[in-house]
XYZ file of C-alpha atoms in Angstrom:
765
model
C -27.670 -24.468 6.696
C -24.491 -26.795 6.096
C -22.282 -24.713 3.346
C -21.984 -26.196 -0.156
C -18.598 -26.221 -1.911
C -18.297 -26.517 -5.793
C -15.369 -26.798 -7.852
C -14.921 -25.889 -11.237
C -11.600 -25.982 -12.308
C -10.243 -24.793 -16.119
C -6.031 -24.757 -17.361
C -5.642 -21.763 -19.682
C -2.258 -20.807 -21.537
C -1.189 -17.178 -21.288
C 2.347 -16.850 -23.727
C 4.051 -18.895 -21.873
C 2.990 -18.829 -18.778
C 0.473 -21.881 -17.357
C -2.017 -20.683 -15.287
C -4.784 -23.101 -13.192
C -7.749 -20.947 -12.649
C -9.891 -22.769 -9.231
C -13.405 -20.960 -7.975
C -14.546 -22.360 -5.064
C -17.866 -21.499 -3.182
C -17.102 -21.264 -0.210
C -20.173 -20.303 2.136
C -23.529 -20.859 0.697
C -26.272 -20.244 2.418
C -30.393 -19.680 2.197
C -30.967 -15.299 2.714
C -34.148 -13.682 3.233
C -37.408 -15.421 2.325
C -40.428 -14.054 0.920
C -41.279 -11.404 2.370
C -44.423 -10.515 0.843
C -43.189 -8.138 -1.507
C -42.891 -8.152 -5.344
C -40.221 -8.053 -6.335
C -37.619 -8.146 -3.770
C -34.908 -5.778 -4.691
C -31.854 -8.410 -3.048
C -28.695 -6.185 -2.161
C -25.983 -7.153 0.081
C -22.947 -5.195 2.179
C -20.213 -7.757 4.009
C -18.004 -6.677 6.974
C -15.475 -8.366 8.801
C -17.999 -10.504 10.924
C -21.335 -9.801 9.375
C -23.342 -10.450 6.252
C -26.285 -7.730 5.828
C -28.584 -8.376 3.730
C -31.990 -5.774 2.426
C -35.036 -6.590 0.256
C -38.282 -4.911 -0.258
C -39.406 -4.264 3.468
C -36.631 -6.061 5.669
C -33.355 -6.654 6.922
C -31.366 -9.087 7.894
C -27.939 -10.021 9.566
C -25.994 -12.964 9.478
C -22.596 -14.423 9.921
C -20.443 -15.607 7.854
C -21.014 -19.406 8.220
C -24.865 -18.397 7.131
C -26.214 -18.285 11.046
C -29.037 -16.193 11.498
C -28.819 -13.037 13.963
C -31.275 -10.365 13.966
C -33.776 -8.824 11.746
C -36.746 -6.194 11.938
C -38.745 -4.741 9.560
C -37.988 -1.121 8.102
C -41.328 -0.181 8.988
C -39.967 -0.842 12.672
C -35.590 0.377 11.745
C -36.840 4.078 10.376
C -39.513 5.256 13.215
C -37.739 6.769 14.805
C -37.286 9.949 12.318
C -39.046 12.422 11.290
C -41.594 12.510 9.600
C -42.421 9.159 10.125
C -42.613 6.516 7.206
C -46.200 5.212 7.625
C -46.810 3.308 4.389
C -43.820 1.226 2.162
C -40.227 1.535 2.742
C -38.571 -0.022 -0.802
C -35.434 -0.010 -3.132
C -33.374 -0.291 -0.982
C -29.469 -0.687 -1.245
C -26.687 -1.423 1.311
C -23.132 -1.060 1.229
C -20.334 -1.456 3.598
C -17.987 1.449 3.688
C -13.925 -0.272 4.107
C -12.797 3.484 4.440
C -14.537 4.121 7.584
C -15.452 0.538 8.350
C -19.553 1.367 8.320
C -22.078 0.469 6.756
C -24.410 2.506 5.360
C -27.975 1.748 3.996
C -30.866 3.540 1.995
C -34.328 3.320 0.574
C -37.005 5.564 -0.404
C -40.063 6.347 1.934
C -43.401 5.428 0.351
C -44.933 7.606 2.175
C -43.148 10.432 1.729
C -41.932 9.567 -2.372
C -39.844 12.884 -2.273
C -37.531 11.636 0.801
C -34.711 9.369 1.191
C -34.329 7.040 4.364
C -30.671 6.616 4.998
C -29.087 4.841 7.987
C -25.634 4.221 8.842
C -24.048 2.223 11.642
C -22.433 3.723 14.614
C -19.287 0.810 14.365
C -18.481 -1.675 12.228
C -20.784 -4.078 14.101
C -24.574 -3.656 12.393
C -26.206 -5.273 15.825
C -25.165 -2.283 17.209
C -26.459 1.222 17.033
C -27.476 3.107 13.616
C -27.815 6.814 12.957
C -30.913 7.401 11.271
C -32.046 10.219 8.286
C -34.578 10.612 6.545
C -33.136 13.351 4.139
C -35.078 15.788 1.451
C -34.598 14.411 -1.752
C -36.114 16.492 -5.420
C -39.833 17.692 -5.707
C -40.716 14.960 -7.273
C -41.235 10.771 -6.905
C -38.351 9.384 -5.889
C -37.802 5.889 -7.398
C -34.544 3.545 -8.789
C -32.149 4.720 -5.636
C -28.597 4.592 -6.616
C -25.928 4.539 -3.033
C -22.146 5.652 -3.435
C -19.665 7.002 -1.506
C -15.522 7.723 -1.549
C -13.423 8.448 1.276
C -15.232 12.015 2.407
C -18.812 12.400 0.512
C -21.574 9.959 0.366
C -23.679 10.551 -2.626
C -27.271 8.860 -3.370
C -29.125 9.529 -6.438
C -32.626 8.554 -7.923
C -34.584 8.880 -11.053
C -37.503 11.468 -10.228
C -41.088 10.950 -11.706
C -41.711 14.600 -13.081
C -44.695 13.683 -14.774
C -46.744 10.614 -17.068
C -43.417 8.867 -18.998
C -41.449 11.989 -17.675
C -38.282 11.883 -15.339
C -35.626 13.885 -13.983
C -32.399 12.416 -12.003
C -31.889 13.262 -8.633
C -28.572 14.508 -7.529
C -27.678 14.555 -3.550
C -24.347 14.981 -1.641
C -23.829 14.129 1.750
C -20.477 15.200 3.887
C -19.827 11.612 4.988
C -17.907 12.310 8.332
C -21.319 14.546 9.554
C -23.485 11.705 8.466
C -20.830 9.107 10.577
C -20.723 11.466 13.714
C -25.151 11.532 14.206
C -25.294 15.379 12.426
C -26.406 16.031 9.177
C -26.212 19.353 8.661
C -24.400 19.531 5.265
C -26.287 18.659 1.807
C -26.230 19.680 -1.336
C -28.621 18.763 -4.595
C -28.329 19.123 -8.137
C -31.125 18.485 -10.289
C -32.873 18.523 -13.198
C -29.727 17.214 -15.139
C -30.983 15.582 -18.033
C -33.881 14.629 -18.943
C -34.451 11.143 -18.850
C -31.247 10.339 -16.993
C -30.671 6.999 -14.753
C -27.687 8.296 -12.792
C -25.593 5.540 -10.200
C -22.732 6.786 -8.140
C -20.118 5.332 -7.764
C -18.762 3.178 -4.754
C -14.696 3.821 -4.480
C -12.152 1.509 -3.351
C -9.087 2.184 -2.784
C -7.447 5.942 -3.058
C -10.545 8.510 -3.842
C -9.927 9.648 -7.743
C -10.188 13.835 -7.535
C -13.099 13.611 -8.796
C -16.720 11.579 -8.110
C -18.098 9.821 -10.930
C -21.399 8.378 -11.585
C -22.700 6.059 -14.567
C -25.974 5.654 -16.566
C -26.398 3.795 -19.618
C -28.560 4.861 -22.657
C -30.955 3.142 -25.133
C -28.693 3.339 -27.630
C -25.753 1.780 -26.243
C -23.861 3.951 -24.667
C -22.528 3.928 -21.502
C -21.945 7.577 -20.064
C -19.293 8.280 -17.203
C -20.225 11.620 -15.691
C -18.607 13.044 -12.538
C -18.762 15.953 -10.239
C -15.796 18.212 -9.099
C -15.340 19.781 -5.633
C -17.884 17.944 -4.399
C -17.820 19.285 -1.105
C -16.729 22.882 -1.517
C -20.550 24.639 -1.128
C -20.812 24.253 -5.621
C -20.312 21.368 -7.452
C -19.981 21.083 -11.248
C -21.895 17.928 -12.809
C -20.402 17.488 -16.338
C -20.055 14.697 -18.854
C -16.822 12.733 -18.807
C -16.692 10.536 -21.859
C -19.796 8.309 -23.348
C -18.141 5.644 -24.623
C -20.303 3.268 -27.404
C -20.174 0.067 -27.472
C -21.852 -2.473 -30.671
C -25.371 -1.185 -30.706
C -27.989 -3.265 -28.650
C -31.451 -3.422 -28.223
C -33.068 -3.714 -24.793
C -34.029 -7.215 -23.058
C -36.978 -8.854 -23.987
C -39.340 -10.113 -21.280
C -38.003 -13.788 -19.968
C -39.148 -17.180 -20.409
C -39.059 -19.617 -18.053
C -39.636 -23.683 -17.412
C -42.553 -24.496 -16.620
C -45.074 -21.258 -17.058
C -45.913 -19.394 -20.005
C -46.631 -16.363 -17.834
C -42.673 -14.505 -18.892
C -40.471 -12.916 -16.195
C -41.350 -8.818 -17.234
C -37.344 -8.121 -17.235
C -38.518 -4.378 -16.520
C -38.174 -1.087 -18.177
C -35.003 -0.821 -16.124
C -33.330 -3.762 -17.283
C -31.080 -1.864 -19.783
C -30.091 0.403 -16.590
C -26.860 0.196 -15.217
C -27.050 -0.620 -11.210
C -24.609 -0.771 -8.588
C -20.886 0.405 -9.976
C -17.672 0.481 -8.693
C -15.023 1.844 -8.846
C -11.381 0.463 -7.522
C -8.046 1.994 -7.947
C -9.346 4.455 -10.482
C -10.824 1.622 -12.812
C -14.995 1.460 -13.038
C -16.782 -1.526 -13.336
C -20.111 -1.944 -14.785
C -22.813 -4.436 -15.937
C -26.195 -4.552 -17.890
C -28.323 -6.038 -19.692
C -28.831 -6.481 -23.435
C -30.947 -8.304 -26.149
C -28.505 -11.313 -26.990
C -26.947 -10.395 -30.324
C -28.568 -12.811 -32.897
C -31.146 -15.154 -32.029
C -34.038 -14.971 -28.717
C -32.501 -14.399 -25.130
C -30.866 -11.489 -23.258
C -27.480 -11.175 -22.515
C -25.035 -9.085 -20.125
C -22.834 -6.436 -21.444
C -19.921 -5.923 -19.060
C -16.709 -3.538 -18.992
C -13.826 -1.678 -17.045
C -12.547 1.662 -18.070
C -9.502 3.626 -16.520
C -10.443 6.956 -15.438
C -6.505 8.087 -15.753
C -6.057 7.621 -19.303
C -9.001 8.631 -20.947
C -11.032 6.339 -19.887
C -9.793 3.527 -21.902
C -11.513 0.067 -21.889
C -9.759 -2.487 -20.206
C -11.968 -5.285 -20.870
C -15.959 -5.772 -22.300
C -17.561 -8.397 -23.361
C -21.104 -9.885 -23.592
C -22.463 -12.683 -21.797
C -24.910 -14.551 -23.870
C -26.019 -18.021 -25.141
C -29.208 -18.800 -27.819
C -32.478 -19.050 -25.835
C -31.219 -18.117 -23.003
C -31.834 -15.226 -20.117
C -29.364 -13.405 -18.105
C -30.553 -10.155 -16.513
C -30.288 -8.247 -13.198
C -26.343 -7.981 -13.307
C -23.659 -6.969 -11.210
C -20.871 -6.382 -11.335
C -17.354 -6.206 -8.862
C -13.613 -6.677 -8.844
C -10.768 -9.025 -6.870
C -7.758 -7.628 -5.744
C -6.782 -8.421 -8.766
C -9.304 -6.833 -11.219
C -11.086 -10.207 -12.072
C -14.510 -9.867 -12.290
C -17.445 -11.372 -10.942
C -20.722 -11.297 -11.983
C -24.176 -12.437 -10.592
C -27.017 -12.390 -12.177
C -30.328 -14.190 -12.938
C -30.598 -16.608 -16.055
C -33.699 -18.179 -16.811
C -34.685 -20.535 -20.218
C -37.361 -23.105 -21.461
C -35.439 -25.635 -19.571
C -34.405 -23.665 -16.331
C -35.979 -22.143 -13.585
C -35.101 -18.470 -13.018
C -32.583 -18.548 -10.426
C -29.169 -16.863 -10.220
C -26.255 -17.803 -11.713
C -22.397 -16.107 -11.503
C -18.948 -16.036 -13.038
C -15.615 -14.883 -13.655
C -13.817 -12.477 -16.087
C -10.379 -13.255 -15.874
C -8.445 -9.987 -16.424
C -7.214 -9.145 -19.942
C -8.505 -12.285 -21.091
C -10.661 -12.574 -24.003
C -13.794 -14.469 -22.202
C -15.480 -15.175 -19.324
C -15.750 -18.463 -16.919
C -18.029 -21.389 -17.516
C -21.727 -19.866 -15.830
C -22.362 -21.934 -12.959
C -25.621 -21.520 -10.892
C -25.130 -20.402 -7.157
C -28.938 -21.336 -6.756
C -31.654 -23.203 -9.503
C -34.831 -22.615 -9.069
C -36.954 -24.779 -8.050
C -40.357 -23.672 -9.576
C -42.074 -21.600 -12.708
C -42.924 -18.296 -10.834
C -46.015 -16.417 -11.053
C -47.190 -13.910 -8.711
C -48.634 -10.403 -10.366
C -48.258 -7.032 -9.909
C -50.358 -5.489 -12.212
C -50.734 -7.395 -14.888
C -47.195 -8.134 -14.740
C -44.906 -11.215 -13.297
C -42.289 -8.899 -12.420
C -38.470 -10.206 -11.528
C -35.554 -7.780 -10.404
C -34.590 -5.079 -10.154
C -31.001 -5.755 -9.373
C -29.107 -8.305 -7.550
C -26.350 -7.948 -4.533
C -22.487 -8.424 -4.370
C -19.720 -7.010 -1.626
C -16.517 -7.417 -1.537
C -14.745 -8.959 1.714
C -12.785 -6.654 3.581
C -10.927 -10.216 5.245
C -9.866 -11.233 1.700
C -10.479 -9.076 -1.323
C -9.959 -12.284 -3.697
C -13.219 -13.318 -1.657
C -16.458 -11.876 -3.222
C -20.265 -12.649 -1.851
C -23.386 -12.238 -4.250
C -26.653 -11.980 -3.496
C -29.922 -12.906 -5.928
C -33.964 -13.928 -6.435
C -34.490 -17.496 -7.213
C -38.108 -18.785 -7.284
C -38.774 -21.045 -4.183
C -41.872 -22.297 -5.452
C -44.402 -20.712 -7.871
C -45.866 -18.099 -6.191
C -42.623 -16.965 -3.775
C -39.495 -15.761 -4.293
C -36.577 -16.399 -1.609
C -32.684 -15.463 -2.094
C -29.420 -17.004 -2.019
C -26.028 -16.456 -0.328
C -22.691 -17.266 -1.889
C -19.315 -16.377 -2.081
C -16.917 -17.007 -4.323
C -13.147 -17.447 -3.600
C -10.999 -17.133 -6.997
C -7.753 -19.183 -6.881
C -5.255 -19.046 -9.648
C -2.249 -20.588 -9.450
C 0.348 -19.193 -12.249
C 3.355 -21.413 -12.892
C 6.522 -19.745 -11.702
C 10.419 -20.335 -12.407
C 13.011 -19.920 -9.381
C 16.159 -19.791 -9.580
C 19.432 -18.633 -7.798
C 22.039 -17.217 -10.434
C 25.541 -16.135 -11.183
C 25.790 -13.525 -13.714
C 23.353 -15.701 -16.308
C 23.825 -19.078 -14.916
C 21.539 -21.050 -12.593
C 23.971 -21.109 -9.507
C 22.287 -23.904 -7.236
C 20.972 -24.775 -4.262
C 17.405 -24.327 -3.344
C 14.743 -21.599 -1.871
C 11.898 -21.823 -0.481
C 8.308 -20.289 -1.634
C 5.161 -19.102 0.553
C 7.417 -20.509 3.895
C 5.940 -24.365 3.462
C 7.558 -25.674 -0.499
C 11.451 -26.217 -0.899
C 12.432 -25.840 -4.774
C 15.266 -26.540 -6.397
C 16.888 -23.464 -8.442
C 15.712 -23.394 -11.974
C 12.700 -25.302 -11.624
C 9.022 -24.041 -11.755
C 5.809 -24.365 -9.368
C 2.215 -22.905 -9.532
C 1.922 -20.160 -7.385
C -1.629 -18.205 -6.039
C -1.932 -14.859 -7.810
C -1.666 -12.231 -6.418
C 1.191 -11.549 -3.294
C 3.842 -14.332 -2.698
C 6.786 -14.449 -0.949
C 9.965 -16.454 -1.840
C 13.204 -16.728 0.131
C 16.926 -17.985 -1.154
C 18.698 -20.833 1.106
C 21.811 -19.663 0.302
C 23.076 -16.704 1.783
C 26.240 -17.444 -0.316
C 28.018 -20.035 -3.200
C 31.666 -20.160 -1.357
C 34.107 -20.813 -4.220
C 31.530 -20.758 -6.775
C 32.711 -22.901 -10.120
C 35.809 -23.049 -8.459
C 36.717 -19.385 -9.141
C 38.260 -18.734 -6.174
C 35.503 -16.067 -5.563
C 32.584 -15.943 -3.030
C 29.024 -14.473 -4.114
C 26.215 -13.611 -1.870
C 22.922 -12.559 -2.659
C 22.499 -9.055 -3.472
C 19.094 -9.041 -4.738
C 15.986 -9.611 -6.702
C 15.314 -9.917 -10.403
C 17.780 -7.363 -10.717
C 16.077 -4.605 -8.665
C 18.497 -3.057 -6.151
C 15.401 -1.954 -3.514
C 15.051 -6.068 -3.186
C 17.832 -7.132 -1.369
C 16.981 -9.432 1.268
C 17.255 -12.803 0.983
C 13.179 -13.489 1.410
C 11.624 -11.460 -1.594
C 7.188 -10.420 -1.717
C 6.628 -10.506 -5.066
C 3.405 -10.445 -6.966
C 2.044 -13.540 -9.028
C 0.069 -11.722 -12.318
C -1.372 -12.908 -15.707
C 1.160 -12.531 -18.561
C 4.220 -13.939 -19.929
C 6.087 -16.376 -18.088
C 6.759 -15.551 -14.656
C 10.495 -15.662 -12.916
C 11.778 -14.584 -9.724
C 15.489 -15.179 -9.459
C 18.120 -14.856 -6.812
C 20.884 -12.478 -8.286
C 24.148 -12.864 -6.843
C 27.350 -11.111 -6.918
C 31.302 -11.229 -5.895
C 32.741 -10.474 -2.850
C 35.635 -8.350 -2.560
C 37.885 -7.789 0.987
C 37.463 -4.370 2.119
C 38.837 -3.104 5.387
C 36.618 -0.488 8.078
C 39.536 1.149 11.489
C 40.743 4.035 13.040
C 44.039 5.800 13.201
C 45.027 8.063 15.834
C 47.701 10.923 15.141
C 48.456 8.844 12.195
C 48.958 5.181 14.199
C 46.525 2.695 12.957
C 44.763 1.173 15.877
C 44.467 -2.344 16.884
C 42.314 -4.317 18.894
C 41.007 -0.493 20.283
C 38.843 2.099 19.276
C 35.379 1.618 18.138
C 33.847 1.499 14.496
C 30.303 1.372 13.746
C 29.726 -0.315 10.285
C 25.780 -0.998 8.127
C 25.752 -3.655 5.781
C 21.807 -3.634 4.297
C 22.650 -6.933 3.026
C 23.685 -7.758 6.726
C 22.207 -11.664 8.194
C 21.843 -11.423 12.054
C 22.808 -15.241 13.527
C 18.617 -15.346 14.131
C 18.548 -15.042 10.387
C 17.004 -12.059 10.111
C 17.829 -9.122 7.955
C 16.798 -5.836 9.555
C 18.132 -3.700 6.709
C 19.705 -0.920 8.856
C 21.596 -3.035 12.102
C 24.834 -1.426 13.330
C 27.812 -3.214 14.242
C 29.669 -2.018 16.686
C 33.100 -3.433 16.226
C 36.328 -2.853 17.605
C 39.391 -1.266 14.943
C 40.144 -2.942 12.099
C 36.986 -4.728 11.043
C 36.731 -6.893 8.060
C 33.513 -6.965 7.130
C 32.025 -10.273 6.596
C 28.397 -10.202 5.939
C 26.854 -12.748 8.127
C 26.934 -12.983 11.944
C 29.569 -15.941 12.335
C 31.114 -15.599 9.047
C 35.038 -16.245 8.199
C 34.767 -15.256 4.781
C 35.182 -12.028 4.239
C 34.414 -9.077 1.460
C 31.624 -6.600 0.385
C 29.894 -6.008 -2.903
C 31.741 -2.987 -5.385
C 30.608 0.212 -7.123
C 26.439 -0.189 -4.921
C 24.357 3.213 -5.761
C 27.639 5.111 -6.725
C 25.958 8.110 -6.797
C 23.499 7.826 -3.315
C 20.872 7.682 -4.917
C 17.632 7.805 -2.230
C 15.891 4.517 -1.323
C 18.758 2.362 -2.525
C 20.724 0.614 -0.908
C 24.277 1.605 0.704
C 27.439 0.270 2.659
C 27.613 3.372 5.941
C 30.259 3.646 8.473
C 28.988 6.183 11.563
C 32.068 6.612 14.198
C 31.874 8.621 17.810
C 32.331 12.409 18.028
C 34.534 11.329 21.430
C 35.657 8.010 23.208
C 36.650 8.252 25.979
C 40.077 5.933 28.214
C 40.811 4.265 24.769
C 44.057 1.761 26.199
C 47.006 3.159 23.742
C 50.320 2.011 24.862
C 49.213 1.128 28.167
C 47.607 4.286 29.212
C 43.763 5.626 28.562
C 42.879 8.676 26.420
C 40.532 10.381 24.936
C 39.966 10.185 21.286
C 38.417 13.045 19.510
C 36.820 12.470 15.509
C 38.602 14.324 12.842
C 37.272 12.848 9.563
C 37.015 10.309 7.178
C 39.370 9.021 4.540
C 39.122 6.377 1.904
C 41.143 3.668 -0.285
C 39.481 2.770 -3.158
C 36.361 4.166 -1.697
C 33.827 7.009 -1.912
C 32.572 8.705 0.647
C 29.402 11.089 0.612
C 30.262 12.486 3.492
C 33.682 12.246 4.628
C 33.828 15.109 7.249
C 30.454 13.784 9.088
C 30.451 11.141 11.601
C 28.221 9.108 9.328
C 28.737 8.287 5.349
C 27.706 6.436 3.269
C 30.229 4.496 1.157
C 31.298 3.265 -1.958
C 33.916 0.517 -2.452
C 34.540 0.951 -5.922
C 38.069 -1.647 -5.850
C 39.226 -4.296 -4.189
C 41.290 -4.044 -0.877
C 39.025 -1.585 0.245
C 39.856 0.636 3.495
C 38.218 3.198 5.094
C 39.557 4.672 7.898
C 37.971 6.938 10.744
C 40.554 9.787 11.863
C 40.853 10.346 15.536
C 43.012 12.549 17.272
C 43.964 11.498 21.232
C 45.378 13.718 23.798
C 48.699 13.661 24.900
C 49.768 11.936 21.613
C 51.573 13.109 18.337
C 53.169 11.857 16.057
C 55.456 14.802 15.579
C 58.862 14.418 16.408
C 60.001 18.080 16.687
C 56.785 18.425 19.194
C 59.486 16.618 21.519
C 62.558 17.928 20.548
C 64.644 20.459 21.081
C 62.101 22.386 23.303
C 60.473 23.365 20.184
C 56.854 22.611 19.902
C 55.345 21.690 22.807
C 54.204 24.762 25.150
C 52.832 25.065 28.359
C 51.517 27.534 30.913
C 49.138 27.495 33.767
C 46.893 30.065 35.148
C 46.230 31.331 38.931
C 43.335 28.750 39.036
C 45.988 25.900 39.210
C 45.242 24.564 35.176
C 47.386 23.798 33.190
C 47.341 24.592 29.747
C 49.269 23.181 26.850
C 49.546 23.768 23.181
C 51.602 21.580 20.276
C 52.164 20.523 16.499
C 50.604 17.122 15.815
C 50.098 15.770 12.007
C 51.071 18.911 10.758
C 48.675 21.070 12.441
C 48.329 23.169 16.071
C 46.323 21.098 19.353
C 45.791 23.267 22.222
C 45.238 20.861 25.299
C 43.609 21.766 28.942
C 43.388 19.953 32.577
C 41.333 21.122 35.150
C 42.859 18.370 37.740
C 46.964 19.555 37.712
C 47.438 17.295 34.676
C 46.134 14.103 35.505
C 43.467 13.982 32.530
C 43.863 16.130 30.056
C 40.727 17.343 27.367
C 41.561 18.746 23.260
C 39.951 22.389 23.277
C 38.341 23.201 20.490
C 35.469 21.203 19.986
C 38.504 18.441 20.012
C 39.626 20.176 16.910
C 42.917 21.754 15.590
C 43.174 25.471 16.128
C 43.411 25.963 12.260
C 42.865 24.033 9.290
C 45.473 24.408 7.592
C 49.256 23.639 8.164
C 50.972 24.923 10.795
C 53.923 25.306 13.211
C 55.760 26.986 16.214
C 52.688 27.352 18.649
C 53.229 28.884 21.839
C 51.171 30.264 24.960
C 51.018 33.259 26.972
C 48.689 33.569 30.458
C 46.482 36.977 30.738
C 47.585 37.586 34.279
C 46.023 41.005 34.572
C 42.418 39.061 33.276
C 41.274 36.144 34.901
C 38.447 35.738 32.148
C 40.767 35.807 29.064
C 43.056 32.806 30.170
C 45.389 31.634 27.652
C 46.179 33.472 24.599
C 47.588 31.250 22.058
C 50.532 32.030 18.489
C 51.494 30.119 15.594
C 52.697 30.206 12.189
C 50.281 29.288 9.703
C 50.946 28.481 5.762
C 49.740 30.895 3.041
C 48.287 30.177 -0.430
C 52.198 32.048 -1.391
C 54.201 29.747 0.291
C 54.628 31.730 3.384
C 53.402 31.850 7.027
C 50.856 34.700 8.431
C 50.941 34.712 12.789
C 47.348 33.779 13.772
C 46.419 34.957 17.307
C 44.225 32.799 19.745
C 42.334 34.372 22.846
C 40.747 31.900 25.049
C 38.408 33.006 27.402
C 37.354 31.028 30.722
C 33.500 30.427 29.129
C 35.553 28.383 26.489
C 34.642 31.077 24.352
C 37.544 31.940 21.502
C 38.573 35.093 19.473
C 40.721 34.471 16.379
C 42.863 37.031 15.269
C 44.808 36.022 11.370
C 47.153 38.160 9.020
C 49.145 39.484 11.473
C 52.442 38.426 9.628
C 52.810 38.885 5.624
């Protein structure tokens, strides 16, 4: 059947914010037709690719365009379970478990009224294998079942008939993973809870709360929230967490319909809540009550926050004088807006399927619309009653959490019902201002919204409720306002962690929404390498990480390391000539916030210095007008505190010194040769003593002691000796080291051929 589309548009104003709301019925088709059962009890589940419908006695599978794929009677579907059902199978419930991408189907075995029939699909494809179970529930006849789940459990409930007009809830807890592995070994039953309660377990979406919750409505207008503590712990505990009192109400009257004097029987379950959803810690529910004034019946809806003592977030009453709304279910979309589907009839309306939307935090609901109008006055008696219901179906589409599927019953002829399916997509456009901001001023330029629309800085644009993206098209403003300074994009909305040119944001209801790209002044800085006190130019690698850096392809990795030759003057963008960094970015080095970073290699080999190649050994970092978090480590975050900041990686090079005394009067440099023809050398540089060794008769040299000086403090006058008596002990090195009293101590170093070192201190006073 060809889809029909209905477009409804209205404009609302919240504070300063302009909002446009559009509802679209993106799919609409006839579902399961009259099966011979009365009433049908229609329910729906939606997966990635399929829509599964169920009524009393059968189920059917469709694709999302409404094309029928397959179907089967419950008698055939459950024929393999033991004990085998031989009578009617009724009161279906169905859900799609988004945690595990499985379908769950529940019904009651009419031939064994104390047993549930449960089936779960083996995959996300309902046309493939199902695992099926017959599960003993209460000792009494089951009726009005409920199906709920969270990440770990499946919970079944029923109102059990323990005697004439006497009822008791049945509660069965199953281990979901065992059910899904086709090996049900785990089951807990809680019985005789509280006479008369019709508990409905929640269907959890998002992170599961610490407790599993159930809901029921009472005859005096209350909503009662229950919880199961430790549901899979062997001894679960059931308790009432909250009783919510709304305005008092009466149970609904039987419904008037057009063209038939026989009223629609709204069974006594009419005021009982049906399927309940818990999404992101918020419970959503709806049930039928009488109109507060005049004739008719109404839909009461609410949402309550589990994590805030079950505070009511939204509530309302859908009613019109002399109009009957009944058998509602509700489901939130991705933003917590409620979609409600229910039956509607009046003296002017055949009974059909209607729906409305309640926008989160709004004080009312959107206009009521028909999904499918009835076509005739309906009279199909069951035990003298013109039964209808007992509920409608609703489900979120896992492909799009702003698409909600609704399913209900309508009068097709005077003696036959049918069902209708629709998917409601909510499109809410929110007027949002987009700006490039320097200080408090509009910097000009343009921004691109959702990769398609370009907007001038300071202008507004309507964007969909929910997830969006904006990118500033201006990485920097050179000589902005003739100030002589370059300003570069730094963050969005003063959020340091939102540092890229592109920014994902969530458009939501409330006051006027703004998305501001914030710019900061750039200041000159330099990263360089020094060795033995000499600044290297055009040689020596330096690594710099600029979280704001823009590569030549326009991307911003955030953790991209630039490898440059000393000195490097940061520009923030590939190919850019204007230099500079931001000052005072994350001065406390807080995790999760952006910092510049520098990194050096422990050893750099064959570096050309004064026409010859040398090996360089990292010593530490030093900073001018800057702060370093780990100055003695190879990698450290850095904060540039003032303009003209300089960060230096200090290296030591073999065969090079900044001390003239090393080569004068033969006063510092000492050389010795061991029996293996290795040459050993000690000398002073940068106020410290260094030990080098050559294993190729002086062609190449290695700085020993892992490339570090022999002492951390000031030292001088080194000498070296060979221990010919013990070849394992290669050399002995001595030098003077300044002590805290202003004098000198003699330190002795013994190096072995295994590179092991012994240090003896304080030989002199």
